[in-house]
Amino acid sequence: MSDLHSSISWRRPVAEAAVLAALAALPLVSQDYLLLLTQVAVLALFTLSLELLVGQAGILSLGHAAFFGIGAYAAAFLALAGWEEPISGLLIAGGIAGLAGLAMAPLVLRASGLTQLMVTLCLGLMLHEAASRGRDWTGGDDGLSGFLNSPVLGLFEFDLFGVTGYLYALAVLGICFAAFTLMRAAPFGTALRGIRQNPVRMAALGTPVGARLAQAYALSAAMAGLAGALMAETTQSVALEALSFQRSAEVLIVLILGGVGSRYGALIGAAVYVLARDWLSALSPEYWLGWLGLLMMAVVLVAPRGIAGLLARVRLPRARAKTEDRA
Amino acid sequence: MSDGARLNDYALSVEDVSIRFGALQAVDGVSLQLPAGARHALIGPNGAGKSTFVGLITGTLRPDSGRVLLGGHDVTRTGFSARVRRGLVRSFQVTSLFAEMSALDSVLLAIAEREGRSARMLRPLGRYGAFVDEAGEILRSVGLIGVAKRPVSDLAYGQQRVVEIALALAARPRVLVLDEPAAGIPAGESTRLFEVLEGLPAEVALLFVEHDMHLVRRFARAVTVLAGGKVLAEGTPAHVAADPAVQDAYLGRRGAGLHA
Amino acid sequence: MSGLPIVLFDGTVYGMLLFLMSVGLSVTLGLMGVVNLAHGSFAAIGGFASVVLVHRLGMPFLLGVPLAALITAAIGGVLEAVLFRRLYRRGPLDQVLFTIGMVYVWIAVSTRIWGAGQQPADLPAFLQGQIALWPGAEVGAYRLFLLILGGVLAAGIFFGLERTRFGARVRAAQSDRDMAGGVGINVDRLFLLSFAIGAGLAGAGGALAIPVIGLDPSFPLKYLAFFLIVVSLGGPGTVTGSLVAALIVGIVDVAGKYYLPGAGGFLIYALVVAMLIWRPQGLVART
């Protein structure tokens, strides 16, 4: 008990790498679900960016699609302009979204609670309106398509079956999840959770609270931009819907469904959401949204901390002793 | 630097500060000097302006007039958290902690902040070995080592008050302002808390707001009495206790304390 | 009539409708602290109920609309007792997930019953056509009716909150729920009643709004942002704030569409961001 130094545990990273390897080997077995799983990866990355904002820093957002859309359109613009190399395109798009986040942060961080939610909502709607009106640039309601990216690393061409797209998305998600995991345990992540729990106390420790939150906002925006760019590159198209309020609401739903503040919440939420949507819409094409709504209501009543929280309770009945995962 | 600190500067020097809220002159021309190593108590009846004065010192409030100097530097226009980084640290009257974090993580966070590492993103906080060692020392010295890894919200109130002090210590203050550190904890435990404070490095200047005159007489070497936003008396505990003006304004309501 | 007067007139009518549809949300947010994103469903329920009563069953308009509002209030009361009550002590994120889930369920249910298309609007003959306020100033008869009715309802809400014992209790519970319980106010019943009234007002708004902004199953989602804007701009829990905010939003939105059709909704969103940054607590801060 008195040894405070945390020992290095390899069990978890090894298990996570094994899951990733198994997912990467999937195309060898079956290529049926690759497009669907690519969607899961994109949504998981987008949700992870919101977890950084909501679960770690405690900033509420109903307009996060703004950054997803900026990333998606930036990637499309680059490819249309002849910059077809996908990895650099992805990074540039993420960087642009991050800068947009940095620019919007002062507006969002001035407010709190409902007001903050509304500022993010309205900023998102503004961007959506601008893109919808700027037909010459964005294609308006038709969106952008007909662009191509060159092969990943110069070797792997984006194919019709989506094998390359799937592996590419999986790799980007894996890297971002690893980076998020590091950030979460590092001083930065701990400081963000400190700000979420007690901003006045953090200021009393000498933390420049506003600057820390602005950094978190920009990072989250950049990650959302990566997700948008990933979608644009793997589907070779961008629809106006990428910037919509529905997209912002959806990602928030996925995060709460999976479990806010939990490490795997974003991944579980995205997988459950996309698979449930696919299954329900095959079962009942017209009314699947209603079944999804019932699922959401049930989760709130049965599993207040999302699916990840439910799983943790099943797996660890004595979870009170383990505090690491709650932090 | 033209305003560079000189050796004989006070750790904290408050010069003639005033602030007014609407019709209320909350603090009216108060001055206070704390040399390094001071053990200074701030007392006064309710509504005397103690909390406002603490706010002016720590930077949550800006004075209408007057100056606040920290180690000779004018910090009157410097914000709250920037003053903390200059060594002026406070604790809170009502416990203000990170409920979901352990005492260890809270103290680690305070150390990381002091060392300017709180924006680092790659190494887990628990693997900054030197920080963990130092946090262990602080928690041992305040008697919290046994519960270091429990969430703070699980601790007893008295222990939470001590976590409050541990967080302040982790910032390695040059000036430490404690706002009623013993508020809400039983008498036996408050002695323990002040023993922790007695173990502070000798050069730290300590200013504490306190109601309990026993504690003031035991630990303070100098006392400032505020009443109606002004300094009513100043001096050693015995000197202040004997001051008839203090007895009039203060003891009329608060009974036996000073004579004990 | 054209130009600025008609913009102000239409904007005010639109604002009145927004006020009716959002004021209940403002009260639930201020009183129970629930972010009820499903509030727009009550407007839709009222709308569909009036379509059934007036269009299908041939009930007179002036009877069908109040009856639709009553039905909505009853449904709201039942939902409060069965579902919403469970949300009061939950965090805002759970409330968001639950109430959006309710919207999805409602959209599916109403699509199943009424189909996905726009609903018909039946107006009695005396509310059709134009009325000359004075020579040269003609306005739509129905809009004039809405303006007058909206004003009467708003006055009724103010009277109910400021002058009745029920209103006094609502205000007491809003400022301190526990204390209100302590002085003998039945807080559960108070919540039930104010929720039902809020739902009923939204139902009336939804029924009245069909000839102006239409009705289809996705209505609660389509106008959700507008309801939230009215509530946050006005300040949660203030009826005055909601009214002022709804009128501003209505007039600015109509003016934007009239003078700057190319900008779409951009103007109104930019205005809201600016106003929220200027007054984060809302236009009328609750005391």
Short mmCIF file of N, CA and C in Angstrom, two decimals, chain A residues 139-223:
data_model
loop_
_atom_site.label_atom_id
_atom_site.label_comp_id
_atom_site.label_asym_id
_atom_site.label_seq_id
_atom_site.Cartn_x
_atom_site.Cartn_y
_atom_site.Cartn_z
N GLY A 139 -20.37 22.62 -53.11
CA GLY A 139 -21.36 21.82 -53.81
C GLY A 139 -22.73 21.87 -53.16
N GLY A 140 -22.88 22.72 -52.16
CA GLY A 140 -24.18 22.88 -51.50
C GLY A 140 -24.73 21.56 -51.01
N ASP A 141 -26.02 21.34 -51.27
CA ASP A 141 -26.67 20.12 -50.80
C ASP A 141 -26.14 18.86 -51.48
N ASP A 142 -25.53 19.04 -52.65
CA ASP A 142 -25.03 17.86 -53.36
C ASP A 142 -23.73 17.34 -52.78
N GLY A 143 -23.01 18.18 -52.06
CA GLY A 143 -21.73 17.76 -51.51
C GLY A 143 -20.66 17.66 -52.58
N LEU A 144 -19.55 17.07 -52.24
CA LEU A 144 -18.41 16.93 -53.15
C LEU A 144 -18.14 15.45 -53.37
N SER A 145 -17.85 15.12 -54.61
CA SER A 145 -17.43 13.74 -54.87
C SER A 145 -16.60 13.74 -56.13
N GLY A 146 -16.20 12.57 -56.56
CA GLY A 146 -15.43 12.47 -57.79
C GLY A 146 -13.96 12.80 -57.60
N PHE A 147 -13.48 12.76 -56.34
CA PHE A 147 -12.03 12.94 -56.14
C PHE A 147 -11.42 11.60 -55.77
N LEU A 148 -10.14 11.46 -56.02
CA LEU A 148 -9.45 10.21 -55.75
C LEU A 148 -8.18 10.50 -54.96
N ASN A 149 -7.83 9.59 -54.08
CA ASN A 149 -6.55 9.69 -53.40
C ASN A 149 -5.59 8.67 -53.98
N SER A 150 -4.32 9.04 -53.96
CA SER A 150 -3.31 8.11 -54.45
C SER A 150 -3.14 6.98 -53.43
N PRO A 151 -2.46 5.89 -53.80
CA PRO A 151 -2.33 4.75 -52.89
C PRO A 151 -1.66 5.14 -51.56
N VAL A 152 -2.12 4.49 -50.48
CA VAL A 152 -1.54 4.73 -49.16
C VAL A 152 -0.09 4.26 -49.17
N LEU A 153 0.82 5.11 -48.71
CA LEU A 153 2.25 4.83 -48.69
C LEU A 153 2.78 4.51 -50.08
N GLY A 154 2.02 4.91 -51.12
CA GLY A 154 2.43 4.62 -52.47
C GLY A 154 2.25 3.17 -52.87
N LEU A 155 1.65 2.35 -52.00
CA LEU A 155 1.59 0.91 -52.24
C LEU A 155 0.17 0.38 -52.36
N PHE A 156 -0.71 0.85 -51.44
CA PHE A 156 -2.02 0.22 -51.34
C PHE A 156 -3.09 1.12 -51.93
N GLU A 157 -3.63 0.70 -53.05
CA GLU A 157 -4.65 1.48 -53.71
C GLU A 157 -5.99 1.30 -53.00
N PHE A 158 -6.79 2.40 -52.93
CA PHE A 158 -8.13 2.27 -52.38
C PHE A 158 -8.96 1.42 -53.32
N ASP A 159 -9.38 0.24 -52.89
CA ASP A 159 -10.04 -0.71 -53.77
C ASP A 159 -11.55 -0.69 -53.59
N LEU A 160 -12.24 -1.35 -54.50
CA LEU A 160 -13.71 -1.36 -54.49
C LEU A 160 -14.27 -2.09 -53.28
N PHE A 161 -13.55 -3.09 -52.79
CA PHE A 161 -14.07 -3.86 -51.66
C PHE A 161 -13.85 -3.14 -50.34
N GLY A 162 -13.02 -2.10 -50.37
CA GLY A 162 -12.79 -1.34 -49.16
C GLY A 162 -11.76 -1.95 -48.24
N VAL A 163 -10.92 -2.86 -48.74
CA VAL A 163 -9.92 -3.48 -47.87
C VAL A 163 -8.91 -2.43 -47.40
N THR A 164 -8.38 -1.67 -48.36
CA THR A 164 -7.40 -0.65 -47.99
C THR A 164 -8.03 0.40 -47.08
N GLY A 165 -9.24 0.82 -47.48
CA GLY A 165 -9.92 1.83 -46.66
C GLY A 165 -10.11 1.36 -45.23
N TYR A 166 -10.49 0.10 -45.07
CA TYR A 166 -10.72 -0.46 -43.75
C TYR A 166 -9.43 -0.49 -42.93
N LEU A 167 -8.37 -1.01 -43.54
CA LEU A 167 -7.11 -1.12 -42.80
C LEU A 167 -6.55 0.26 -42.47
N TYR A 168 -6.69 1.17 -43.43
CA TYR A 168 -6.23 2.55 -43.24
C TYR A 168 -6.98 3.18 -42.06
N ALA A 169 -8.31 3.05 -42.06
CA ALA A 169 -9.11 3.63 -40.97
C ALA A 169 -8.75 2.98 -39.64
N LEU A 170 -8.56 1.66 -39.66
CA LEU A 170 -8.21 0.95 -38.44
C LEU A 170 -6.88 1.45 -37.89
N ALA A 171 -5.91 1.66 -38.79
CA ALA A 171 -4.60 2.13 -38.36
C ALA A 171 -4.69 3.53 -37.75
N VAL A 172 -5.44 4.42 -38.42
CA VAL A 172 -5.56 5.78 -37.90
C VAL A 172 -6.24 5.75 -36.54
N LEU A 173 -7.32 4.95 -36.42
CA LEU A 173 -8.01 4.85 -35.14
C LEU A 173 -7.08 4.30 -34.05
N GLY A 174 -6.31 3.25 -34.42
CA GLY A 174 -5.40 2.65 -33.45
C GLY A 174 -4.39 3.65 -32.94
N ILE A 175 -3.80 4.42 -33.85
CA ILE A 175 -2.79 5.41 -33.45
C ILE A 175 -3.42 6.47 -32.56
N CYS A 176 -4.60 6.95 -32.97
CA CYS A 176 -5.24 8.00 -32.18
C CYS A 176 -5.68 7.49 -30.81
N PHE A 177 -6.13 6.23 -30.76
CA PHE A 177 -6.54 5.68 -29.46
C PHE A 177 -5.33 5.57 -28.54
N ALA A 178 -4.19 5.14 -29.10
CA ALA A 178 -2.98 5.05 -28.28
C ALA A 178 -2.57 6.43 -27.77
N ALA A 179 -2.64 7.42 -28.66
CA ALA A 179 -2.28 8.78 -28.25
C ALA A 179 -3.24 9.29 -27.18
N PHE A 180 -4.52 8.99 -27.35
CA PHE A 180 -5.51 9.41 -26.36
C PHE A 180 -5.24 8.75 -25.01
N THR A 181 -4.90 7.46 -25.05
CA THR A 181 -4.63 6.73 -23.81
C THR A 181 -3.45 7.36 -23.06
N LEU A 182 -2.39 7.69 -23.81
CA LEU A 182 -1.23 8.33 -23.19
C LEU A 182 -1.62 9.68 -22.59
N MET A 183 -2.31 10.46 -23.39
CA MET A 183 -2.70 11.81 -22.96
C MET A 183 -3.55 11.75 -21.70
N ARG A 184 -4.43 10.73 -21.65
CA ARG A 184 -5.38 10.61 -20.54
C ARG A 184 -4.65 10.37 -19.21
N ALA A 185 -3.60 9.55 -19.26
CA ALA A 185 -2.89 9.23 -18.02
C ALA A 185 -1.83 10.28 -17.69
N ALA A 186 -1.45 11.09 -18.68
CA ALA A 186 -0.37 12.06 -18.51
C ALA A 186 -0.86 13.26 -17.69
N PRO A 187 0.07 14.10 -17.26
CA PRO A 187 -0.34 15.30 -16.50
C PRO A 187 -1.44 16.09 -17.20
N PHE A 188 -1.36 16.21 -18.52
CA PHE A 188 -2.36 17.01 -19.24
C PHE A 188 -3.77 16.48 -19.02
N GLY A 189 -3.94 15.15 -19.22
CA GLY A 189 -5.26 14.56 -19.04
C GLY A 189 -5.74 14.69 -17.60
N THR A 190 -4.83 14.46 -16.65
CA THR A 190 -5.21 14.59 -15.25
C THR A 190 -5.62 16.03 -14.94
N ALA A 191 -4.89 16.97 -15.51
CA ALA A 191 -5.24 18.38 -15.27
C ALA A 191 -6.62 18.69 -15.85
N LEU A 192 -6.92 18.12 -17.02
CA LEU A 192 -8.26 18.37 -17.60
C LEU A 192 -9.35 17.83 -16.68
N ARG A 193 -9.15 16.63 -16.14
CA ARG A 193 -10.17 16.08 -15.25
C ARG A 193 -10.25 16.90 -13.97
N GLY A 194 -9.09 17.41 -13.53
CA GLY A 194 -9.11 18.31 -12.38
C GLY A 194 -9.95 19.55 -12.66
N ILE A 195 -9.81 20.10 -13.85
CA ILE A 195 -10.60 21.28 -14.21
C ILE A 195 -12.07 20.93 -14.27
N ARG A 196 -12.40 19.75 -14.82
CA ARG A 196 -13.80 19.34 -14.90
C ARG A 196 -14.39 19.23 -13.49
N GLN A 197 -13.61 18.69 -12.55
CA GLN A 197 -14.15 18.47 -11.22
C GLN A 197 -14.18 19.74 -10.38
N ASN A 198 -13.19 20.60 -10.57
CA ASN A 198 -13.10 21.78 -9.70
C ASN A 198 -12.17 22.83 -10.32
N PRO A 199 -12.70 23.65 -11.21
CA PRO A 199 -11.85 24.62 -11.91
C PRO A 199 -11.20 25.65 -10.97
N VAL A 200 -11.92 26.03 -9.92
CA VAL A 200 -11.34 27.02 -9.01
C VAL A 200 -10.11 26.45 -8.31
N ARG A 201 -10.22 25.18 -7.91
CA ARG A 201 -9.09 24.54 -7.23
C ARG A 201 -7.90 24.44 -8.17
N MET A 202 -8.18 24.12 -9.44
CA MET A 202 -7.07 24.02 -10.39
C MET A 202 -6.39 25.37 -10.55
N ALA A 203 -7.17 26.43 -10.61
CA ALA A 203 -6.56 27.76 -10.71
C ALA A 203 -5.71 28.02 -9.47
N ALA A 204 -6.18 27.52 -8.30
CA ALA A 204 -5.43 27.73 -7.07
C ALA A 204 -4.14 26.91 -7.04
N LEU A 205 -4.02 25.92 -7.92
CA LEU A 205 -2.75 25.21 -8.03
C LEU A 205 -1.82 25.93 -9.00
N GLY A 206 -2.31 26.99 -9.63
CA GLY A 206 -1.48 27.74 -10.57
C GLY A 206 -1.75 27.38 -12.02
N THR A 207 -2.75 26.54 -12.27
CA THR A 207 -3.04 26.15 -13.65
C THR A 207 -3.69 27.29 -14.42
N PRO A 208 -3.16 27.61 -15.59
CA PRO A 208 -3.87 28.56 -16.46
C PRO A 208 -5.07 27.83 -17.08
N VAL A 209 -6.20 27.87 -16.37
CA VAL A 209 -7.35 27.03 -16.73
C VAL A 209 -7.83 27.30 -18.15
N GLY A 210 -7.97 28.58 -18.49
CA GLY A 210 -8.47 28.93 -19.82
C GLY A 210 -7.58 28.38 -20.92
N ALA A 211 -6.27 28.51 -20.75
CA ALA A 211 -5.34 28.04 -21.77
C ALA A 211 -5.42 26.53 -21.91
N ARG A 212 -5.50 25.83 -20.77
CA ARG A 212 -5.57 24.37 -20.79
C ARG A 212 -6.83 23.92 -21.56
N LEU A 213 -7.95 24.56 -21.26
CA LEU A 213 -9.20 24.19 -21.93
C LEU A 213 -9.14 24.51 -23.41
N ALA A 214 -8.52 25.62 -23.76
CA ALA A 214 -8.39 25.97 -25.18
C ALA A 214 -7.55 24.92 -25.90
N GLN A 215 -6.48 24.45 -25.25
CA GLN A 215 -5.66 23.39 -25.85
C GLN A 215 -6.49 22.13 -26.07
N ALA A 216 -7.28 21.77 -25.04
CA ALA A 216 -8.11 20.57 -25.15
C ALA A 216 -9.11 20.73 -26.29
N TYR A 217 -9.67 21.93 -26.39
CA TYR A 217 -10.67 22.18 -27.44
C TYR A 217 -10.04 22.02 -28.82
N ALA A 218 -8.85 22.59 -28.98
CA ALA A 218 -8.17 22.50 -30.28
C ALA A 218 -7.78 21.06 -30.59
N LEU A 219 -7.29 20.33 -29.59
CA LEU A 219 -6.92 18.93 -29.82
C LEU A 219 -8.13 18.10 -30.23
N SER A 220 -9.22 18.33 -29.50
CA SER A 220 -10.44 17.59 -29.81
C SER A 220 -10.93 17.93 -31.22
N ALA A 221 -10.85 19.21 -31.58
CA ALA A 221 -11.27 19.63 -32.92
C ALA A 221 -10.38 18.97 -33.98
N ALA A 222 -9.08 18.91 -33.70
CA ALA A 222 -8.17 18.29 -34.66
C ALA A 222 -8.51 16.81 -34.84
N MET A 223 -8.83 16.14 -33.73
CA MET A 223 -9.15 14.71 -33.84
C MET A 223 -10.46 14.52 -34.60
#
